[in-house]
Amino acid sequence: MRDPLIKLTDRGLYCAAGDFYVDPWQPVDRAVVTHAHSDHAVPECTHYLTAAPGRELLALRVGEGADIQPLTYGQPIVHHGVGVSLHPAGHILGSAQVRLEHRGEVWLVSGDYKLSPDPTCAPFESVRCHCFISESTFGLPIFRWAPPAATMEDIAAWWQANQQAGRTSLLLCYALGKAQRLLAGLDPERGPIYVHGAVERCNAVYRAAGVPLPPAPPVLDAARGAAFERALILAPPSAQNTPWTRRFKRPVRGFASGWMQIRGTRRRRVVDRGFTLSDHADWPELLAAIAGSGAERVLLTHGYAQALARHLREQGLDAQPLATRFLGEAGGEEDVHQDMSQSPDDVSPDSDDTGESDDLQDRPESPADERGPR
């Protein structure tokens, strides 16, 4: 029997034939990285390969001095006899699926992905393969997303109601990917939009890549004593209940995440309003992507892998969970490289000190935390 093209090791997903890793969770010599969220991009690898649109985000994550080779979507290369190409995953800017081909066998590593429309990144591309290593963050039938446009309308109505009440709208969202998707769907004519410094660093990379975003200056660029009652503020979850938020009088707190579809999540997050918006595939999208791959074997990582694998086996597929350290939607909250996490935003509102450290994304939260006791 032929050895599998990819094996799970203590450092991550390893392709022995090509002698490289895909999204390793420890520093390695050669890493193929699907995208720049911290549960997929570890610093201090010797060499990186990533999709060209995500090159600068990966540099922001792992350090500007890192050896990062950008690869155009669909461009094939061969390394030690293994064909490698990257294909759009639709997750965030520069996210990619990794296609590996060796001796007539094709494996595909999805990284994180979604099929729903997103103006800030290339759309998901279906890729045929023999074995599909797919994420399963939201791998339960209860997870079915409303159209993104409908969710953006809900956010706009919430913002307008808060304005009428004279209160600031503080919308918590992951700084890389989710914040830019929200910005792209907001109408700046409704009122001023401001962002946390961690969001602004990512916005700058998106704008440099040609992604159109409305004006959204950092909060600290606002005039001292500025009133934010009509404003919508985008900030990472880590900013909640820090001195940074004290500049907003009686803010109404919202949270945009796929986990908001689960009852009780809003209460545990201590927010006033939850908006279900995810950069991961829901149940129908997971099934569609797996069917579109034509894979005979499916390995499922992070999230509700057991439940989805059971469903796929009932449909006649060879499907098994694969225990990795990827975090799914919680990966949007991970701590970051020190160079990326330095921000002047989390200090006292009356201080000019810029020596604080506010992580680009929060500490991880597992799906089990959202399900509650079982």
mmCIF file of N, CA and C in Angstrom, residues 48-148:
data_model
loop_
_atom_site.group_PDB
_atom_site.id
_atom_site.type_symbol
_atom_site.label_atom_id
_atom_site.label_comp_id
_atom_site.label_asym_id
_atom_site.label_seq_id
_atom_site.Cartn_x
_atom_site.Cartn_y
_atom_site.Cartn_z
ATOM 1 N N TYR A 48 9.133 30.156 3.490
ATOM 2 C CA TYR A 48 7.676 30.118 3.372
ATOM 3 C C TYR A 48 7.270 30.179 1.903
ATOM 4 N N LEU A 49 6.182 29.479 1.583
ATOM 5 C CA LEU A 49 5.526 29.615 0.291
ATOM 6 C C LEU A 49 4.071 29.942 0.560
ATOM 7 N N THR A 50 3.556 30.995 -0.071
ATOM 8 C CA THR A 50 2.162 31.385 0.149
ATOM 9 C C THR A 50 1.627 32.044 -1.113
ATOM 10 N N ALA A 51 0.314 32.185 -1.198
ATOM 11 C CA ALA A 51 -0.292 32.825 -2.362
ATOM 12 C C ALA A 51 0.115 34.292 -2.433
ATOM 13 N N ALA A 52 0.385 34.777 -3.634
ATOM 14 C CA ALA A 52 0.901 36.133 -3.822
ATOM 15 C C ALA A 52 0.033 37.208 -3.171
ATOM 16 N N PRO A 53 -1.316 37.153 -3.264
ATOM 17 C CA PRO A 53 -2.105 38.227 -2.645
ATOM 18 C C PRO A 53 -1.979 38.291 -1.131
ATOM 19 N N GLY A 54 -1.547 37.193 -0.494
ATOM 20 C CA GLY A 54 -1.419 37.180 0.960
ATOM 21 C C GLY A 54 -0.008 37.343 1.464
ATOM 22 N N ARG A 55 0.918 37.647 0.538
ATOM 23 C CA ARG A 55 2.329 37.712 0.931
ATOM 24 C C ARG A 55 2.576 38.757 2.019
ATOM 25 N N GLU A 56 2.017 39.956 1.861
ATOM 26 C CA GLU A 56 2.281 41.033 2.820
ATOM 27 C C GLU A 56 1.595 40.776 4.161
ATOM 28 N N LEU A 57 0.434 40.130 4.134
ATOM 29 C CA LEU A 57 -0.201 39.778 5.400
ATOM 30 C C LEU A 57 0.634 38.745 6.161
ATOM 31 N N LEU A 58 1.208 37.789 5.429
ATOM 32 C CA LEU A 58 2.056 36.802 6.085
ATOM 33 C C LEU A 58 3.306 37.465 6.655
ATOM 34 N N ALA A 59 3.870 38.426 5.921
ATOM 35 C CA ALA A 59 5.029 39.159 6.438
ATOM 36 C C ALA A 59 4.667 39.938 7.696
ATOM 37 N N LEU A 60 3.461 40.500 7.730
ATOM 38 C CA LEU A 60 2.989 41.190 8.920
ATOM 39 C C LEU A 60 2.874 40.229 10.092
ATOM 40 N N ARG A 61 2.509 39.011 9.803
ATOM 41 C CA ARG A 61 2.344 37.994 10.839
ATOM 42 C C ARG A 61 3.662 37.461 11.355
ATOM 43 N N VAL A 62 4.556 37.049 10.448
ATOM 44 C CA VAL A 62 5.758 36.324 10.864
ATOM 45 C C VAL A 62 7.000 37.191 10.885
ATOM 46 N N GLY A 63 6.908 38.428 10.385
ATOM 47 C CA GLY A 63 8.055 39.328 10.390
ATOM 48 C C GLY A 63 8.511 39.676 8.993
ATOM 49 N N GLU A 64 8.822 40.951 8.795
ATOM 50 C CA GLU A 64 9.196 41.433 7.460
ATOM 51 C C GLU A 64 10.463 40.779 6.921
ATOM 52 N N GLY A 65 11.330 40.319 7.815
ATOM 53 C CA GLY A 65 12.589 39.728 7.361
ATOM 54 C C GLY A 65 12.483 38.270 6.954
ATOM 55 N N ALA A 66 11.318 37.682 7.054
ATOM 56 C CA ALA A 66 11.154 36.266 6.724
ATOM 57 C C ALA A 66 11.313 36.029 5.224
ATOM 58 N N ASP A 67 11.814 34.840 4.874
ATOM 59 C CA ASP A 67 11.980 34.433 3.474
ATOM 60 C C ASP A 67 10.642 33.899 2.976
ATOM 61 N N ILE A 68 9.886 34.734 2.261
ATOM 62 C CA ILE A 68 8.542 34.368 1.811
ATOM 63 C C ILE A 68 8.499 34.380 0.290
ATOM 64 N N GLN A 69 8.221 33.233 -0.307
ATOM 65 C CA GLN A 69 8.083 33.131 -1.765
ATOM 66 C C GLN A 69 6.607 33.226 -2.127
ATOM 67 N N PRO A 70 6.193 34.249 -2.884
ATOM 68 C CA PRO A 70 4.789 34.338 -3.303
ATOM 69 C C PRO A 70 4.554 33.505 -4.559
ATOM 70 N N LEU A 71 3.373 32.905 -4.639
ATOM 71 C CA LEU A 71 3.027 32.076 -5.786
ATOM 72 C C LEU A 71 1.660 32.516 -6.305
ATOM 73 N N THR A 72 1.584 32.786 -7.596
ATOM 74 C CA THR A 72 0.324 33.178 -8.215
ATOM 75 C C THR A 72 -0.681 32.032 -8.134
ATOM 76 N N TYR A 73 -1.940 32.366 -7.909
ATOM 77 C CA TYR A 73 -2.976 31.333 -7.897
ATOM 78 C C TYR A 73 -2.917 30.512 -9.186
ATOM 79 N N GLY A 74 -2.935 29.196 -9.041
ATOM 80 C CA GLY A 74 -2.966 28.302 -10.193
ATOM 81 C C GLY A 74 -1.621 28.015 -10.826
ATOM 82 N N GLN A 75 -0.574 28.712 -10.398
ATOM 83 C CA GLN A 75 0.757 28.509 -10.986
ATOM 84 C C GLN A 75 1.387 27.240 -10.422
ATOM 85 N N PRO A 76 1.693 26.243 -11.251
ATOM 86 C CA PRO A 76 2.282 24.997 -10.732
ATOM 87 C C PRO A 76 3.796 25.108 -10.578
ATOM 88 N N ILE A 77 4.299 24.532 -9.503
ATOM 89 C CA ILE A 77 5.736 24.367 -9.326
ATOM 90 C C ILE A 77 5.973 22.916 -8.901
ATOM 91 N N VAL A 78 7.193 22.469 -9.015
ATOM 92 C CA VAL A 78 7.553 21.106 -8.613
ATOM 93 C C VAL A 78 8.681 21.197 -7.603
ATOM 94 N N HIS A 79 8.499 20.531 -6.465
ATOM 95 C CA HIS A 79 9.532 20.511 -5.429
ATOM 96 C C HIS A 79 9.790 19.057 -5.045
ATOM 97 N N HIS A 80 11.012 18.602 -5.320
ATOM 98 C CA HIS A 80 11.388 17.205 -5.041
ATOM 99 C C HIS A 80 10.388 16.217 -5.650
ATOM 100 N N GLY A 81 9.922 16.527 -6.853
ATOM 101 C CA GLY A 81 9.026 15.621 -7.553
ATOM 102 C C GLY A 81 7.562 15.755 -7.196
ATOM 103 N N VAL A 82 7.226 16.654 -6.273
ATOM 104 C CA VAL A 82 5.838 16.871 -5.885
ATOM 105 C C VAL A 82 5.336 18.154 -6.544
ATOM 106 N N GLY A 83 4.257 18.044 -7.304
ATOM 107 C CA GLY A 83 3.657 19.235 -7.890
ATOM 108 C C GLY A 83 2.862 19.997 -6.845
ATOM 109 N N VAL A 84 3.057 21.301 -6.811
ATOM 110 C CA VAL A 84 2.390 22.153 -5.823
ATOM 111 C C VAL A 84 1.736 23.325 -6.550
ATOM 112 N N SER A 85 0.480 23.584 -6.242
ATOM 113 C CA SER A 85 -0.181 24.789 -6.736
ATOM 114 C C SER A 85 -1.150 25.276 -5.672
ATOM 115 N N LEU A 86 -1.449 26.577 -5.711
ATOM 116 C CA LEU A 86 -2.319 27.210 -4.724
ATOM 117 C C LEU A 86 -3.560 27.745 -5.425
ATOM 118 N N HIS A 87 -4.710 27.575 -4.777
ATOM 119 C CA HIS A 87 -5.991 27.933 -5.384
ATOM 120 C C HIS A 87 -6.852 28.695 -4.382
ATOM 121 N N PRO A 88 -7.615 29.690 -4.838
ATOM 122 C CA PRO A 88 -8.352 30.553 -3.915
ATOM 123 C C PRO A 88 -9.275 29.766 -2.984
ATOM 124 N N ALA A 89 -9.268 30.193 -1.700
ATOM 125 C CA ALA A 89 -10.096 29.544 -0.680
ATOM 126 C C ALA A 89 -11.263 30.419 -0.240
ATOM 127 N N GLY A 90 -11.255 31.719 -0.611
ATOM 128 C CA GLY A 90 -12.378 32.583 -0.277
ATOM 129 C C GLY A 90 -12.496 32.936 1.191
ATOM 130 N N HIS A 91 -11.468 32.696 1.977
ATOM 131 C CA HIS A 91 -11.518 32.914 3.439
ATOM 132 C C HIS A 91 -11.177 34.358 3.792
ATOM 133 N N ILE A 92 -9.966 34.779 3.466
ATOM 134 C CA ILE A 92 -9.512 36.165 3.636
ATOM 135 C C ILE A 92 -8.594 36.481 2.462
ATOM 136 N N LEU A 93 -8.092 37.697 2.406
ATOM 137 C CA LEU A 93 -7.164 38.090 1.350
ATOM 138 C C LEU A 93 -5.973 37.128 1.315
ATOM 139 N N GLY A 94 -5.727 36.547 0.142
ATOM 140 C CA GLY A 94 -4.572 35.670 -0.036
ATOM 141 C C GLY A 94 -4.748 34.256 0.470
ATOM 142 N N SER A 95 -5.922 33.902 0.969
ATOM 143 C CA SER A 95 -6.112 32.532 1.464
ATOM 144 C C SER A 95 -6.102 31.555 0.291
ATOM 145 N N ALA A 96 -5.571 30.356 0.541
ATOM 146 C CA ALA A 96 -5.381 29.400 -0.546
ATOM 147 C C ALA A 96 -5.608 27.971 -0.086
ATOM 148 N N GLN A 97 -6.087 27.158 -1.007
ATOM 149 C CA GLN A 97 -6.052 25.715 -0.868
ATOM 150 C C GLN A 97 -4.746 25.225 -1.499
ATOM 151 N N VAL A 98 -4.160 24.193 -0.910
ATOM 152 C CA VAL A 98 -2.882 23.669 -1.395
ATOM 153 C C VAL A 98 -3.125 22.348 -2.111
ATOM 154 N N ARG A 99 -2.846 22.335 -3.408
ATOM 155 C CA ARG A 99 -2.984 21.114 -4.220
ATOM 156 C C ARG A 99 -1.618 20.466 -4.380
ATOM 157 N N LEU A 100 -1.526 19.188 -4.024
ATOM 158 C CA LEU A 100 -0.284 18.432 -4.144
ATOM 159 C C LEU A 100 -0.516 17.243 -5.073
ATOM 160 N N GLU A 101 0.415 17.019 -5.990
ATOM 161 C CA GLU A 101 0.306 15.892 -6.914
ATOM 162 C C GLU A 101 1.617 15.128 -6.946
ATOM 163 N N HIS A 102 1.515 13.807 -6.781
ATOM 164 C CA HIS A 102 2.717 12.968 -6.764
ATOM 165 C C HIS A 102 2.351 11.578 -7.263
ATOM 166 N N ARG A 103 3.025 11.149 -8.323
ATOM 167 C CA ARG A 103 2.826 9.817 -8.893
ATOM 168 C C ARG A 103 1.345 9.554 -9.204
ATOM 169 N N GLY A 104 0.703 10.555 -9.783
ATOM 170 C CA GLY A 104 -0.674 10.401 -10.225
ATOM 171 C C GLY A 104 -1.727 10.574 -9.153
ATOM 172 N N GLU A 105 -1.303 10.824 -7.926
ATOM 173 C CA GLU A 105 -2.249 11.003 -6.829
ATOM 174 C C GLU A 105 -2.325 12.481 -6.457
ATOM 175 N N VAL A 106 -3.558 12.990 -6.234
ATOM 176 C CA VAL A 106 -3.756 14.401 -5.906
ATOM 177 C C VAL A 106 -4.385 14.527 -4.521
ATOM 178 N N TRP A 107 -3.746 15.314 -3.678
ATOM 179 C CA TRP A 107 -4.273 15.659 -2.358
ATOM 180 C C TRP A 107 -4.523 17.160 -2.324
ATOM 181 N N LEU A 108 -5.523 17.554 -1.564
ATOM 182 C CA LEU A 108 -5.869 18.968 -1.439
ATOM 183 C C LEU A 108 -6.034 19.304 0.030
ATOM 184 N N VAL A 109 -5.328 20.352 0.492
ATOM 185 C CA VAL A 109 -5.465 20.854 1.864
ATOM 186 C C VAL A 109 -6.208 22.179 1.783
ATOM 187 N N SER A 110 -7.364 22.241 2.403
ATOM 188 C CA SER A 110 -8.233 23.416 2.219
ATOM 189 C C SER A 110 -7.774 24.649 2.979
ATOM 190 N N GLY A 111 -7.052 24.471 4.108
ATOM 191 C CA GLY A 111 -6.939 25.600 5.024
ATOM 192 C C GLY A 111 -8.346 25.968 5.482
ATOM 193 N N ASP A 112 -8.605 27.242 5.715
ATOM 194 C CA ASP A 112 -9.955 27.715 6.024
ATOM 195 C C ASP A 112 -10.591 28.252 4.751
ATOM 196 N N TYR A 113 -11.912 28.087 4.602
ATOM 197 C CA TYR A 113 -12.547 28.532 3.366
ATOM 198 C C TYR A 113 -14.018 28.837 3.589
ATOM 199 N N LYS A 114 -14.575 29.562 2.641
ATOM 200 C CA LYS A 114 -16.023 29.774 2.565
ATOM 201 C C LYS A 114 -16.402 29.924 1.105
ATOM 202 N N LEU A 115 -17.670 29.673 0.809
ATOM 203 C CA LEU A 115 -18.162 29.788 -0.559
ATOM 204 C C LEU A 115 -19.003 31.034 -0.766
ATOM 205 N N SER A 116 -19.441 31.676 0.317
ATOM 206 C CA SER A 116 -20.296 32.861 0.195
ATOM 207 C C SER A 116 -19.490 34.044 -0.344
ATOM 208 N N PRO A 117 -20.160 35.002 -0.995
ATOM 209 C CA PRO A 117 -19.438 36.118 -1.638
ATOM 210 C C PRO A 117 -18.753 37.033 -0.632
ATOM 211 N N ASP A 118 -17.587 37.517 -1.018
ATOM 212 C CA ASP A 118 -16.794 38.409 -0.177
ATOM 213 C C ASP A 118 -16.002 39.325 -1.103
ATOM 214 N N PRO A 119 -16.285 40.633 -1.091
ATOM 215 C CA PRO A 119 -15.592 41.532 -2.025
ATOM 216 C C PRO A 119 -14.129 41.779 -1.693
ATOM 217 N N THR A 120 -13.644 41.263 -0.560
ATOM 218 C CA THR A 120 -12.273 41.562 -0.152
ATOM 219 C C THR A 120 -11.272 40.467 -0.511
ATOM 220 N N CYS A 121 -11.734 39.373 -1.136
ATOM 221 C CA CYS A 121 -10.787 38.319 -1.495
ATOM 222 C C CYS A 121 -11.303 37.540 -2.696
ATOM 223 N N ALA A 122 -10.407 36.775 -3.310
ATOM 224 C CA ALA A 122 -10.787 35.952 -4.467
ATOM 225 C C ALA A 122 -11.758 34.865 -4.034
ATOM 226 N N PRO A 123 -12.756 34.546 -4.869
ATOM 227 C CA PRO A 123 -13.746 33.537 -4.491
ATOM 228 C C PRO A 123 -13.167 32.128 -4.479
ATOM 229 N N PHE A 124 -13.784 31.283 -3.675
ATOM 230 C CA PHE A 124 -13.402 29.877 -3.568
ATOM 231 C C PHE A 124 -13.417 29.203 -4.942
ATOM 232 N N GLU A 125 -12.402 28.390 -5.175
ATOM 233 C CA GLU A 125 -12.304 27.641 -6.428
ATOM 234 C C GLU A 125 -12.354 26.149 -6.132
ATOM 235 N N SER A 126 -13.294 25.458 -6.743
ATOM 236 C CA SER A 126 -13.393 24.012 -6.547
ATOM 237 C C SER A 126 -12.243 23.310 -7.256
ATOM 238 N N VAL A 127 -11.583 22.394 -6.553
ATOM 239 C CA VAL A 127 -10.415 21.686 -7.085
ATOM 240 C C VAL A 127 -10.651 20.187 -6.925
ATOM 241 N N ARG A 128 -10.471 19.446 -7.981
ATOM 242 C CA ARG A 128 -10.667 17.993 -7.939
ATOM 243 C C ARG A 128 -9.452 17.318 -7.305
ATOM 244 N N CYS A 129 -9.702 16.262 -6.542
ATOM 245 C CA CYS A 129 -8.612 15.577 -5.866
ATOM 246 C C CYS A 129 -9.045 14.161 -5.488
ATOM 247 N N HIS A 130 -8.073 13.355 -5.063
ATOM 248 C CA HIS A 130 -8.377 12.018 -4.552
ATOM 249 C C HIS A 130 -8.627 12.054 -3.055
ATOM 250 N N CYS A 131 -7.852 12.872 -2.341
ATOM 251 C CA CYS A 131 -8.012 13.018 -0.890
ATOM 252 C C CYS A 131 -8.121 14.492 -0.546
ATOM 253 N N PHE A 132 -9.153 14.855 0.217
ATOM 254 C CA PHE A 132 -9.419 16.246 0.569
ATOM 255 C C PHE A 132 -9.272 16.393 2.081
ATOM 256 N N ILE A 133 -8.310 17.208 2.510
ATOM 257 C CA ILE A 133 -8.182 17.553 3.923
ATOM 258 C C ILE A 133 -8.912 18.876 4.112
ATOM 259 N N SER A 134 -10.081 18.807 4.708
ATOM 260 C CA SER A 134 -10.983 19.958 4.788
ATOM 261 C C SER A 134 -11.186 20.400 6.221
ATOM 262 N N GLU A 135 -11.299 21.695 6.409
ATOM 263 C CA GLU A 135 -11.735 22.197 7.705
ATOM 264 C C GLU A 135 -13.195 21.799 7.945
ATOM 265 N N SER A 136 -13.621 21.847 9.209
ATOM 266 C CA SER A 136 -15.019 21.538 9.535
ATOM 267 C C SER A 136 -15.476 22.364 10.729
ATOM 268 N N THR A 137 -15.010 23.622 10.779
ATOM 269 C CA THR A 137 -15.309 24.494 11.918
ATOM 270 C C THR A 137 -16.794 24.481 12.271
ATOM 271 N N PHE A 138 -17.637 24.656 11.277
ATOM 272 C CA PHE A 138 -19.079 24.718 11.508
ATOM 273 C C PHE A 138 -19.774 23.494 10.892
ATOM 274 N N GLY A 139 -19.232 22.317 11.201
ATOM 275 C CA GLY A 139 -19.707 21.087 10.604
ATOM 276 C C GLY A 139 -20.898 20.460 11.297
ATOM 277 N N LEU A 140 -21.933 21.238 11.537
ATOM 278 C CA LEU A 140 -23.208 20.740 12.053
ATOM 279 C C LEU A 140 -24.341 21.347 11.230
ATOM 280 N N PRO A 141 -25.445 20.621 11.053
ATOM 281 C CA PRO A 141 -26.544 21.145 10.230
ATOM 282 C C PRO A 141 -27.162 22.435 10.761
ATOM 283 N N ILE A 142 -26.974 22.759 12.031
ATOM 284 C CA ILE A 142 -27.563 23.996 12.568
ATOM 285 C C ILE A 142 -26.912 25.240 11.988
ATOM 286 N N PHE A 143 -25.716 25.089 11.443
ATOM 287 C CA PHE A 143 -24.994 26.254 10.937
ATOM 288 C C PHE A 143 -25.340 26.481 9.463
ATOM 289 N N ARG A 144 -26.217 27.451 9.242
ATOM 290 C CA ARG A 144 -26.633 27.832 7.886
ATOM 291 C C ARG A 144 -26.709 29.360 7.851
ATOM 292 N N TRP A 145 -25.796 29.977 7.120
ATOM 293 C CA TRP A 145 -25.680 31.433 7.151
ATOM 294 C C TRP A 145 -26.777 32.105 6.325
ATOM 295 N N ALA A 146 -27.272 33.214 6.845
ATOM 296 C CA ALA A 146 -28.131 34.092 6.060
ATOM 297 C C ALA A 146 -27.280 34.759 4.975
ATOM 298 N N PRO A 147 -27.892 35.267 3.908
ATOM 299 C CA PRO A 147 -27.110 35.997 2.899
ATOM 300 C C PRO A 147 -26.328 37.140 3.553
ATOM 301 N N PRO A 148 -25.045 37.313 3.218
ATOM 302 C CA PRO A 148 -24.258 38.372 3.841
ATOM 303 C C PRO A 148 -24.891 39.755 3.719
#
